[in-house]
PDB file of C-alpha atoms and ligand atoms in Angstrom:
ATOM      1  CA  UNK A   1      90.663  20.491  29.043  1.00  0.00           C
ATOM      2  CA  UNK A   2      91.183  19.498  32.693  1.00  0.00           C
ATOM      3  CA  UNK A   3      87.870  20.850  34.567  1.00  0.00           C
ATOM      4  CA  UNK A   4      88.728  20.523  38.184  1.00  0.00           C
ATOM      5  CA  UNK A   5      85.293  18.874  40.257  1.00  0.00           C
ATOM      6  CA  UNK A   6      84.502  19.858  43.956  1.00  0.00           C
ATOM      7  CA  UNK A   7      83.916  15.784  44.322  1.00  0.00           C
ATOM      8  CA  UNK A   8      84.693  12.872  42.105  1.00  0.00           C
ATOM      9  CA  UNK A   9      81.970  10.156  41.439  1.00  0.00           C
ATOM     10  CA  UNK A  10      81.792   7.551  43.774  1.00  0.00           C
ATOM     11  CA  UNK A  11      82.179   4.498  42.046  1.00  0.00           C
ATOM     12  CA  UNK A  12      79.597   1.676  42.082  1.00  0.00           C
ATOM     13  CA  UNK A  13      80.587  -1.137  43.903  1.00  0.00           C
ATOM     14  CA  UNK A  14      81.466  -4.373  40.856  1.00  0.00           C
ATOM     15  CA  UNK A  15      78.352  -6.192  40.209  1.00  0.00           C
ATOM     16  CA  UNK A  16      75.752  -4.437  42.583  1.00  0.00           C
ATOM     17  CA  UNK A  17      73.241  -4.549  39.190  1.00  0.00           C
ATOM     18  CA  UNK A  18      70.843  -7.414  39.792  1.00  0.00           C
ATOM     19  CA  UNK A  19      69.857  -9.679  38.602  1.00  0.00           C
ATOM     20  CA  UNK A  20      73.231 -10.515  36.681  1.00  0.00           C
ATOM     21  CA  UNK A  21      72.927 -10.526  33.111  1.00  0.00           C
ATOM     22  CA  UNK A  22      74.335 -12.905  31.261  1.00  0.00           C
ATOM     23  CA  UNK A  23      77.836 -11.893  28.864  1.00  0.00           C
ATOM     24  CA  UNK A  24      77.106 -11.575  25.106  1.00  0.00           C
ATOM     25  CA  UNK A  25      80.428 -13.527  24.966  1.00  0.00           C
ATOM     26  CA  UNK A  26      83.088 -13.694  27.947  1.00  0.00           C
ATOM     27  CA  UNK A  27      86.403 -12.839  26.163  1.00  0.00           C
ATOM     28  CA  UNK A  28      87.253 -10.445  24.378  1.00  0.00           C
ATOM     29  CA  UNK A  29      90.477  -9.780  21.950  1.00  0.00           C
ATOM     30  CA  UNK A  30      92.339  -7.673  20.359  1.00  0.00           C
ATOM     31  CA  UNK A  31      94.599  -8.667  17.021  1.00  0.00           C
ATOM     32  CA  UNK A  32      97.818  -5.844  16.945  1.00  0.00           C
ATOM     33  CA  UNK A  33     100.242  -6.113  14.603  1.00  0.00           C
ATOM     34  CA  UNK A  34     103.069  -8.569  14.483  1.00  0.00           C
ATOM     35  CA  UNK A  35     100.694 -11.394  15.677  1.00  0.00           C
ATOM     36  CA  UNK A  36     100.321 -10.393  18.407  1.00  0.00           C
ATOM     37  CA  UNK A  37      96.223 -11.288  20.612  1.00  0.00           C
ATOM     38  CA  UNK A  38      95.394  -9.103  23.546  1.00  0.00           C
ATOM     39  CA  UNK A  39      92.826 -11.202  25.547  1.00  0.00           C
ATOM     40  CA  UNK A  40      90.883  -9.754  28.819  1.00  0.00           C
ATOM     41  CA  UNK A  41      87.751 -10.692  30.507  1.00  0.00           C
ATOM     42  CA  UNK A  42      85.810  -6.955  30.864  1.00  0.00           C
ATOM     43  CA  UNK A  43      82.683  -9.134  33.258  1.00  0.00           C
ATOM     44  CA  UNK A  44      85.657  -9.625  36.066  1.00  0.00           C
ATOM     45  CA  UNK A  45      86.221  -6.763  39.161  1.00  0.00           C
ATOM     46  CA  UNK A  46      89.185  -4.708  37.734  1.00  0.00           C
ATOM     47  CA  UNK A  47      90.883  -6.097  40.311  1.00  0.00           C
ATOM     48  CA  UNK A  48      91.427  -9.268  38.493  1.00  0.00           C
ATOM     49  CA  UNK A  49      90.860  -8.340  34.703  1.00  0.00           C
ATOM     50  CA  UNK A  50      93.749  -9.363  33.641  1.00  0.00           C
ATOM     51  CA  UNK A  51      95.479  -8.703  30.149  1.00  0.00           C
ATOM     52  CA  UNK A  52      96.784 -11.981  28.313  1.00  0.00           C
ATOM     53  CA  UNK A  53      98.805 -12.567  25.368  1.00  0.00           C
ATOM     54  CA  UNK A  54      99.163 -14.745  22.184  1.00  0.00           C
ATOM     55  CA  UNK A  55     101.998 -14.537  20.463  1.00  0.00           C
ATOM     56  CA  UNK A  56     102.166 -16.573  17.140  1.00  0.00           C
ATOM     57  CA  UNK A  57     105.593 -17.944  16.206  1.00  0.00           C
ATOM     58  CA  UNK A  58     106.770 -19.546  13.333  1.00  0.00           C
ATOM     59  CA  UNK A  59     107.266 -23.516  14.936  1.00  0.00           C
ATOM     60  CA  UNK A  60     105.042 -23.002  18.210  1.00  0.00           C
ATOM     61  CA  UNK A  61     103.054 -20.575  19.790  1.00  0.00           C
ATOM     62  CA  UNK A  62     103.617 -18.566  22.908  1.00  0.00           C
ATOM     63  CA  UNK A  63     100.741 -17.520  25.666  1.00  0.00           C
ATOM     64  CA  UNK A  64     101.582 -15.363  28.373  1.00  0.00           C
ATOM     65  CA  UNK A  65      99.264 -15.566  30.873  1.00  0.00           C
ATOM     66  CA  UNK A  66      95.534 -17.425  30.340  1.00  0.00           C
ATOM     67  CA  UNK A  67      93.170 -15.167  32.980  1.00  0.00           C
ATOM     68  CA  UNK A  68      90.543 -16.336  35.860  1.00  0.00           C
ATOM     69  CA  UNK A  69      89.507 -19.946  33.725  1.00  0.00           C
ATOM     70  CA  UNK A  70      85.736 -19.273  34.095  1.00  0.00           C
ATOM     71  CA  UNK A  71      84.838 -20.092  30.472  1.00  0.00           C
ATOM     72  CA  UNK A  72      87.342 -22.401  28.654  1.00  0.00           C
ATOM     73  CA  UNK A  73      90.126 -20.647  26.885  1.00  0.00           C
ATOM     74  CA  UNK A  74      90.886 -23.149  23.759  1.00  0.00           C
ATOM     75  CA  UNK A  75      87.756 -24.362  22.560  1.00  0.00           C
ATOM     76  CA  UNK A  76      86.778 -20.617  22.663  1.00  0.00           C
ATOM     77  CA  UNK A  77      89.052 -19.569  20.088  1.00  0.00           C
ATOM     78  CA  UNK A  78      90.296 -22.402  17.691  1.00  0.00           C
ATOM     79  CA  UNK A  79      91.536 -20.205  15.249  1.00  0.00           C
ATOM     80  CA  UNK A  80      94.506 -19.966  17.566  1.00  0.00           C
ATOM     81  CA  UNK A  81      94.456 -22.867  19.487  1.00  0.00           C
ATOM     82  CA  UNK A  82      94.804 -25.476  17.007  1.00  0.00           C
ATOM     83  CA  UNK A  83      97.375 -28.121  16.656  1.00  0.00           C
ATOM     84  CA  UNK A  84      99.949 -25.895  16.749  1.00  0.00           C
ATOM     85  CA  UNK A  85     102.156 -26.072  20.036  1.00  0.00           C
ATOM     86  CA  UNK A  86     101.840 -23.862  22.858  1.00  0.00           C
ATOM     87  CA  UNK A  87     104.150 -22.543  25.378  1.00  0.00           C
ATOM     88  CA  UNK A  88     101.599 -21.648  28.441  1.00  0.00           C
ATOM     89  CA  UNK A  89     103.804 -19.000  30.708  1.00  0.00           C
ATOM     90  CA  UNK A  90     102.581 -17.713  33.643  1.00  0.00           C
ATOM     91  CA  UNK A  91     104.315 -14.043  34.683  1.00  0.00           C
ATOM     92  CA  UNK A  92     103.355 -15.490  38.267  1.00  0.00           C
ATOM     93  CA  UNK A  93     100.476 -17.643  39.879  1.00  0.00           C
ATOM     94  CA  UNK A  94      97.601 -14.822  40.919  1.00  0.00           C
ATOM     95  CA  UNK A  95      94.148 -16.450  39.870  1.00  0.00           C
ATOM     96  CA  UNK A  96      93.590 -13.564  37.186  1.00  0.00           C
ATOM     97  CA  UNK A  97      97.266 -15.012  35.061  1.00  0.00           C
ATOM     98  CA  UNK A  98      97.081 -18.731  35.942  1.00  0.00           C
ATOM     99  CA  UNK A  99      93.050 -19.836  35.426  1.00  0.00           C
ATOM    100  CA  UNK A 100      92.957 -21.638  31.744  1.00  0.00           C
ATOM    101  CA  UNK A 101      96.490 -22.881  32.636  1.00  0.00           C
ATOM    102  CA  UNK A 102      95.491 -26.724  32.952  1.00  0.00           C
ATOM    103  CA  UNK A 103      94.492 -26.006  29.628  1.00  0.00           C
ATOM    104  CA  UNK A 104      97.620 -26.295  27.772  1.00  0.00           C
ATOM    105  CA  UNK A 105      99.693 -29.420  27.959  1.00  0.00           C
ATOM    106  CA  UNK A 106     102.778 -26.870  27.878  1.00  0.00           C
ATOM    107  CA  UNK A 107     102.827 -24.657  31.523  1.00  0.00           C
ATOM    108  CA  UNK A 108     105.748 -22.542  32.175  1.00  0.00           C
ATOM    109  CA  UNK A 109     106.157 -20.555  35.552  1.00  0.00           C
ATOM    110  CA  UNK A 110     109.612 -19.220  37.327  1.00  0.00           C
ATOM    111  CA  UNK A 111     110.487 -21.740  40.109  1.00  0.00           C
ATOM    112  CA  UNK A 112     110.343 -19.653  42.803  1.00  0.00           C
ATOM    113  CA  UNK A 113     105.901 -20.054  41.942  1.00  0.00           C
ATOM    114  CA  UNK A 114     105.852 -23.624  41.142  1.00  0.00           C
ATOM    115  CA  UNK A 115     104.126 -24.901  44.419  1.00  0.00           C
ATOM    116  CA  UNK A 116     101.533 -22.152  43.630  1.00  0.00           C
ATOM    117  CA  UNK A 117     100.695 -22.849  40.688  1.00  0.00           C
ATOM    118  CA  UNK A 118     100.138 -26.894  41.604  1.00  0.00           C
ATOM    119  CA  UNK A 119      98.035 -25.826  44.465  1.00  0.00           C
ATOM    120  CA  UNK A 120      96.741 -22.078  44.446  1.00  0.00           C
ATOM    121  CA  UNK A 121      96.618 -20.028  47.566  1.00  0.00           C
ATOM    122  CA  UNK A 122      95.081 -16.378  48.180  1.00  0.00           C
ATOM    123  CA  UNK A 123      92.132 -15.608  46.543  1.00  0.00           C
ATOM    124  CA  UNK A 124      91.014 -18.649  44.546  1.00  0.00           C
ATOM    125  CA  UNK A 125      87.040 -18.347  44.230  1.00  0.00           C
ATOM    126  CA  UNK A 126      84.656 -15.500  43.008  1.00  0.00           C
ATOM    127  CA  UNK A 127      83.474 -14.738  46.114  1.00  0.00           C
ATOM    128  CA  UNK A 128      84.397 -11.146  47.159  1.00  0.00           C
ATOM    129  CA  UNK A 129      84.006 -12.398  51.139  1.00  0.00           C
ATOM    130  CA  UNK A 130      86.928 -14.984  50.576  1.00  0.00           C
ATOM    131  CA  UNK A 131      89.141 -11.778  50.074  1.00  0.00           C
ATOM    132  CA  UNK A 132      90.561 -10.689  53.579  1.00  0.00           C
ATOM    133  CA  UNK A 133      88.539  -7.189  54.634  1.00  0.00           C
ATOM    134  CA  UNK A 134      92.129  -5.484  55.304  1.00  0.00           C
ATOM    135  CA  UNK A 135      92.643  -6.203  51.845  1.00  0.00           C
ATOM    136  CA  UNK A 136      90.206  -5.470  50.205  1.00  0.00           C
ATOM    137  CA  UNK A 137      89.823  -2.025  52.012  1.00  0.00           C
ATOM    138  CA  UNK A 138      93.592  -1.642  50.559  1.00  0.00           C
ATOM    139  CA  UNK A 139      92.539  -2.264  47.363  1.00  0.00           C
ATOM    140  CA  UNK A 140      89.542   0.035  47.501  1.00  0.00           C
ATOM    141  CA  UNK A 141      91.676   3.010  48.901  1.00  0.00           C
ATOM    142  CA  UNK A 142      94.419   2.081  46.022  1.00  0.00           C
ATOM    143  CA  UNK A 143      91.707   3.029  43.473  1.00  0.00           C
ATOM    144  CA  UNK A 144      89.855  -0.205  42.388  1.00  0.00           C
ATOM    145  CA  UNK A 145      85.911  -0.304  42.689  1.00  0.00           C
ATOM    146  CA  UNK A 146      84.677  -1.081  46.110  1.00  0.00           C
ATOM    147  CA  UNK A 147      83.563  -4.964  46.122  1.00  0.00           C
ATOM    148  CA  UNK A 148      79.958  -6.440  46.309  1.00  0.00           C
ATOM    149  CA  UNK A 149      78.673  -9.968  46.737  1.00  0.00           C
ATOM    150  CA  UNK A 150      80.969 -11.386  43.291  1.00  0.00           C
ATOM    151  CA  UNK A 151      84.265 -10.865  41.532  1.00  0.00           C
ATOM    152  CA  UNK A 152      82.153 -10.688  38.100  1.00  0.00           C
ATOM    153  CA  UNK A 153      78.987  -8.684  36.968  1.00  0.00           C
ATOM    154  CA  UNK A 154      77.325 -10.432  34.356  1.00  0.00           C
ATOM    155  CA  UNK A 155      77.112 -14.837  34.095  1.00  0.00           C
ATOM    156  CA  UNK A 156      78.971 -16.570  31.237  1.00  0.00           C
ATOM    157  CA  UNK A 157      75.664 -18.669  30.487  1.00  0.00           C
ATOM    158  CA  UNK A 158      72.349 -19.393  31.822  1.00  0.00           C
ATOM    159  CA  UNK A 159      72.493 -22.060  34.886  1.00  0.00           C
ATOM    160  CA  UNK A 160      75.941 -20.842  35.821  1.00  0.00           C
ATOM    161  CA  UNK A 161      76.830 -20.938  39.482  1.00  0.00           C
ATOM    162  CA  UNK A 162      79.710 -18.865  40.122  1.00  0.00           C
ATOM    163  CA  UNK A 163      79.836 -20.194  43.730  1.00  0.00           C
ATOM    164  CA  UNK A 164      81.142 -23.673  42.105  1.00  0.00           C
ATOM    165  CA  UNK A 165      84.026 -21.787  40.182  1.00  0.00           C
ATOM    166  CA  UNK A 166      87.802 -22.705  41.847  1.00  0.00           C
ATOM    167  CA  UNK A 167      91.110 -21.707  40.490  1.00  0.00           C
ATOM    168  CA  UNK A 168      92.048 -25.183  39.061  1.00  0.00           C
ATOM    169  CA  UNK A 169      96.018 -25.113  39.710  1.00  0.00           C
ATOM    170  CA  UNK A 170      98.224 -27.105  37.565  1.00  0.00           C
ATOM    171  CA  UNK A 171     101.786 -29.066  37.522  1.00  0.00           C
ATOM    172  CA  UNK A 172     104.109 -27.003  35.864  1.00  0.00           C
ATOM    173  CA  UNK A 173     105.741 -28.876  33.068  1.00  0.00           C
ATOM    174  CA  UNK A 174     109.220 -26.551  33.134  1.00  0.00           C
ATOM    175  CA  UNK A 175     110.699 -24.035  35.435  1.00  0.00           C
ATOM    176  CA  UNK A 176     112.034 -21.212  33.929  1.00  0.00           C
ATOM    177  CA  UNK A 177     114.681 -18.784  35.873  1.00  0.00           C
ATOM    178  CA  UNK A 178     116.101 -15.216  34.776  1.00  0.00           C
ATOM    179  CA  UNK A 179     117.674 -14.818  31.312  1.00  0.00           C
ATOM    180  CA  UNK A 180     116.412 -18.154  29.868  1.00  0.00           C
ATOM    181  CA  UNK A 181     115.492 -18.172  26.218  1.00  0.00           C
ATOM    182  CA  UNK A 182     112.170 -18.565  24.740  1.00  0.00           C
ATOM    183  CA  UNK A 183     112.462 -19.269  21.020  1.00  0.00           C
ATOM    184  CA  UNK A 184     109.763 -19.552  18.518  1.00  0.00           C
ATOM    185  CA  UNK A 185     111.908 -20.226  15.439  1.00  0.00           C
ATOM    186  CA  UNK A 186     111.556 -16.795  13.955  1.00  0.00           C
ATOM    187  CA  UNK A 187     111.291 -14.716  17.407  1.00  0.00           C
ATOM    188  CA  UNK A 188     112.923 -14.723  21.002  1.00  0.00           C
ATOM    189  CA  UNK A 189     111.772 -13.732  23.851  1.00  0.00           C
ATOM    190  CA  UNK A 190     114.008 -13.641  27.237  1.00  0.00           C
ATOM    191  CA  UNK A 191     112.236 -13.896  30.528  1.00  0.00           C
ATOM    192  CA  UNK A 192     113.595 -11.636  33.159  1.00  0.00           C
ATOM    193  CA  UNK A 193     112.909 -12.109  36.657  1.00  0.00           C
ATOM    194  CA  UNK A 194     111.357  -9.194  38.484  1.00  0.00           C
ATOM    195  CA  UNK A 195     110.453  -9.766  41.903  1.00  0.00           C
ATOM    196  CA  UNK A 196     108.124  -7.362  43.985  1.00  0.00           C
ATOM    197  CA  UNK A 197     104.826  -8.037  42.870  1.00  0.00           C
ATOM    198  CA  UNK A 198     105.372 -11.794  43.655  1.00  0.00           C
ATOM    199  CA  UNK A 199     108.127 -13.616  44.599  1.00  0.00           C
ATOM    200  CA  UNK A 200     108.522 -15.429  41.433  1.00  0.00           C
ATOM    201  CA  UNK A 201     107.349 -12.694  38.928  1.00  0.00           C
ATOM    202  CA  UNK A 202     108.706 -12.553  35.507  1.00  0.00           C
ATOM    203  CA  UNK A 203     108.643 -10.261  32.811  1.00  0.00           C
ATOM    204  CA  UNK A 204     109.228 -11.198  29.098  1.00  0.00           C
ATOM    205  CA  UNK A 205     111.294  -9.459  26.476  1.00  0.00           C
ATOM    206  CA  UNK A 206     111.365  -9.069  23.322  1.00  0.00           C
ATOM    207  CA  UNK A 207     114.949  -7.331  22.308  1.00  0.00           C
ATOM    208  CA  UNK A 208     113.715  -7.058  18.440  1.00  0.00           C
ATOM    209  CA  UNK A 209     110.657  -5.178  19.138  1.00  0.00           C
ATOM    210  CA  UNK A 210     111.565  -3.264  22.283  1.00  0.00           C
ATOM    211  CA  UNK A 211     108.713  -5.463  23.736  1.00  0.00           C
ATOM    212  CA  UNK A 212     108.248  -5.667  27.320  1.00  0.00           C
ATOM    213  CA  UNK A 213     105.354  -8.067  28.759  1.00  0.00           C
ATOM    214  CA  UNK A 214     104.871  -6.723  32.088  1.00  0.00           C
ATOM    215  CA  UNK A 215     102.812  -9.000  33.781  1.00  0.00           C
ATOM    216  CA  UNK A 216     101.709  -7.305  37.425  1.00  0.00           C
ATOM    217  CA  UNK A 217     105.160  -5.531  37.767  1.00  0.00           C
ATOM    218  CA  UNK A 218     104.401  -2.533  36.148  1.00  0.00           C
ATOM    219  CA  UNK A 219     100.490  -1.204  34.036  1.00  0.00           C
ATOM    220  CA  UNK A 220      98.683   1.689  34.345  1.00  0.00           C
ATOM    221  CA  UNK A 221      96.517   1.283  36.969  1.00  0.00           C
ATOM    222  CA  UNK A 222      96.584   1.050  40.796  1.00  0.00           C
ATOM    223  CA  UNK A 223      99.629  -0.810  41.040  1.00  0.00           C
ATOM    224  CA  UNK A 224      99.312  -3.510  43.953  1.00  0.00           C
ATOM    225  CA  UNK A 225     102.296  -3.686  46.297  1.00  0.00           C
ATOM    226  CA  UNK A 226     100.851  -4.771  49.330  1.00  0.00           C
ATOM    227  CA  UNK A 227     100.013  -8.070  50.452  1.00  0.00           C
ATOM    228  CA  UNK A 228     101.052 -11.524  50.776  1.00  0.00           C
ATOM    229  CA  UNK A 229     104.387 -12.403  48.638  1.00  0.00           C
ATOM    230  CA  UNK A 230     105.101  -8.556  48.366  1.00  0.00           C
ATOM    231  CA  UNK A 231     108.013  -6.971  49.541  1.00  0.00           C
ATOM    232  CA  UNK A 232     108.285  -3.383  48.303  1.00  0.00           C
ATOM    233  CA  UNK A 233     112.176  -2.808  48.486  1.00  0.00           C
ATOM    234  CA  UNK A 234     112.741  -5.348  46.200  1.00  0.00           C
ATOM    235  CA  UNK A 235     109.829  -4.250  44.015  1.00  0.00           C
ATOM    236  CA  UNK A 236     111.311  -0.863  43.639  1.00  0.00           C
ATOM    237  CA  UNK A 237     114.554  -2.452  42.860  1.00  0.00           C
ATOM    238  CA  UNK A 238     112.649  -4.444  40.192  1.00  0.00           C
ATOM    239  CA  UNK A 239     111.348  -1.014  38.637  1.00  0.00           C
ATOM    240  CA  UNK A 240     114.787   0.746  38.590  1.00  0.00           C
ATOM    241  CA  UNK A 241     115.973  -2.250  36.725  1.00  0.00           C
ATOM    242  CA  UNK A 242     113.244  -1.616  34.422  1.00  0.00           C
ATOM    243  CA  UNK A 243     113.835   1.751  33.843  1.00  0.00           C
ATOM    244  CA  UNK A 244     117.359   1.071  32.548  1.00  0.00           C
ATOM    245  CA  UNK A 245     116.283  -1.038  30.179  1.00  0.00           C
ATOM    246  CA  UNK A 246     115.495  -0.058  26.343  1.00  0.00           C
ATOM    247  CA  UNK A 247     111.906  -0.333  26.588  1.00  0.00           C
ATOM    248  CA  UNK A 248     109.924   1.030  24.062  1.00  0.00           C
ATOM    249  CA  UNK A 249     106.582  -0.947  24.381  1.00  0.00           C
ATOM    250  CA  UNK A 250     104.923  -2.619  27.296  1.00  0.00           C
ATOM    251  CA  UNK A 251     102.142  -4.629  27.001  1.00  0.00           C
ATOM    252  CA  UNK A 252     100.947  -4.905  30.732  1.00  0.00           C
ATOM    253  CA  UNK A 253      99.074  -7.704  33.051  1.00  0.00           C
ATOM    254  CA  UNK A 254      96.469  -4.906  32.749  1.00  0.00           C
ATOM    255  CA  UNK A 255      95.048  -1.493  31.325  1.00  0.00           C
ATOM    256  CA  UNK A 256      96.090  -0.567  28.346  1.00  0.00           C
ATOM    257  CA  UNK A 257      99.633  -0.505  26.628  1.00  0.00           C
ATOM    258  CA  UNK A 258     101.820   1.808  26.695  1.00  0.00           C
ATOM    259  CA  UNK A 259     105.491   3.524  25.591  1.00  0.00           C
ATOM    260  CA  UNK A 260     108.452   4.418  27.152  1.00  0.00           C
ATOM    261  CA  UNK A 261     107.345   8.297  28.381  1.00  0.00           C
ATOM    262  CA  UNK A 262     104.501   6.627  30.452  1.00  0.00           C
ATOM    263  CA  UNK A 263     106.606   4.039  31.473  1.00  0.00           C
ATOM    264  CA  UNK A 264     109.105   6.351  33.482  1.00  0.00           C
ATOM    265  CA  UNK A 265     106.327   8.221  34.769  1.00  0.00           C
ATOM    266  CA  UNK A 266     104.931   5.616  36.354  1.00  0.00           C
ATOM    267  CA  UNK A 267     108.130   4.225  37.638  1.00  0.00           C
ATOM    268  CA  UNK A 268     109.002   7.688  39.216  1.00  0.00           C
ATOM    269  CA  UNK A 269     105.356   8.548  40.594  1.00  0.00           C
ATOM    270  CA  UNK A 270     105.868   4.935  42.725  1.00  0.00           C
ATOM    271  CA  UNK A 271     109.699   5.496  43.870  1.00  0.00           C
ATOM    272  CA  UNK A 272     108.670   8.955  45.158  1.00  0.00           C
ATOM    273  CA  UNK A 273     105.383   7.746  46.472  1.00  0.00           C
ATOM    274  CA  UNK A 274     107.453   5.182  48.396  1.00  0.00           C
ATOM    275  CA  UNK A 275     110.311   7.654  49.438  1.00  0.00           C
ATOM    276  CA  UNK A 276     113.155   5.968  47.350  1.00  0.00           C
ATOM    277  CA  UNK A 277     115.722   6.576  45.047  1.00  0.00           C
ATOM    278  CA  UNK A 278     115.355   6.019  41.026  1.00  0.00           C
ATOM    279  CA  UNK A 279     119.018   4.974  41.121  1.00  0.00           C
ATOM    280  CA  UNK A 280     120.035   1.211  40.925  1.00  0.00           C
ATOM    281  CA  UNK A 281     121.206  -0.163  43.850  1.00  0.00           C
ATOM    282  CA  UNK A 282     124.343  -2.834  44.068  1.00  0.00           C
ATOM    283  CA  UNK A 283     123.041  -6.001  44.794  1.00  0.00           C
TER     284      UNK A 283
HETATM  285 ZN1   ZN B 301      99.123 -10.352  40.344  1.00  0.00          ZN
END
């Protein structure tokens, strides 16, 4: 039952609780079917709790995205990073998809993000004051929690100092571009570029499943469409492209997943938000 309120909670700023406790454990995951690992951080700002994905194939292994790289990824779960190779792909280079990326000897990102992802720009520490104010106040007013001193609310272990942490950036090993192939000997996956969000943000499909990894491009949450690398005509262009598509599930850079219903919901609450038309335009 929807119970209209006269005012809606004012949410805490992220982290105001002091002193910070320290995390029980730092990940946390999710096993769904089809080997499939969901993977999030819930001790970073919403902001930048990001969603990332194992995906066990038959010869290698494929990761789609590796979060913010404050505790290390691999050694943390050995059960699925063994000696088996791994395809590291980044949907694009924001510190919440690219942090455990140095990680992997493997590192896929499109080409238009490989600079970025050598040397990381934008936000790159934990420090909410290293986030530009006129951002942050967009972020706020876009729905996120309002920021306090830190981007996470509890420590990964005694001693840490989250004023040390930097997003480590990485060489990519191979650029991928739109419609390239990702095979893991039993299951494909086709990356499909979908600018907006980033200039070199990719999604990742899975045809057999009706699988779509999002990355930022499209979850349900606050979607964030301003700021630097964004351009929101082509980002709508980059939702009316997904909207044509056969999507049944997506599996999102954040929040949970979701199915097709939501998915054009979301897709038309933006376009209208934004004034534009659902229809594709010619290029
Ligand atoms: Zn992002």
């Amino acid at each position: 039952m929807n119970v209209p309120t006269e005012t809606a909670a004012k949410p805490q700023p992220w982290g105001s609780g002091r002193p910070y406790p320290i995390a029980a454990r730092w990940y946390e995951r999710l096993t769904l079917e089809n080997g499939v690992t969901r993977f999030w951080e819930p001790h970073v700002h919403p902001l930048e709790q990001a969603n990332f994905w194992h995906i066990c194939g038959r010869d290698r292994d494929l990761l789609i995205d590796s979060g913010m790289g404050i505790v290390p990824l691999r050694p943390s779960f050995p059960d699925l990073f063994g000696s088996k190779e791994v395809i590291a792909l980044a949907t694009h280079t924001h510190i919440d998809h690219i942090g455990a990326v140095h990680e992997f000897e493997q590192r896929w990102v499109h080409e238009a993000e490989a600079r970025q992802m050598a040397h990381p720009s934008g936000v790159t520490t934990l420090v909410c004051a290293d986030i530009h104010p006129q951002l942050a106040a967009l972020f706020v007013a876009a729905g996120y929690p309002p920021f306090d001193e830190l981007l996470i609310d509890a420590m990964p272990h005694a001693g840490y100092d989250p004023r040390q942490y930097r997003l480590r950036g990485a060489e990519p090993t191979h650029l991928v571009r739109d419609k390239d192939i990702i095979d893991l000997g039993d299951r494909r996956f086709e990356i499909i570029q979908l600018p907006g969000h980033s200039p070199g943000s990719i999604c990742v499909w899975e045809a057999a499943t009706a699988t779509l990894y999002s990355g930022d491009l499209i979850y349900d949450g606050p979607l964030v469409y301003e700021g630097p690398g964004m351009d929101l005509d082509i980002y709508a262009q980059s939702l009316r492209r997904l909207k044509a598509m056969p999507i049944q599930t997506v599996h999102a850079g954040h929040d949970p997943s979701f199915g097709r219903e939501r998915l054009v919901e979301i897709i038309d609450t933006y376009l209208r938000r934004w004034g534009m038309s659902d229809q594709v335009q010619p290029a």
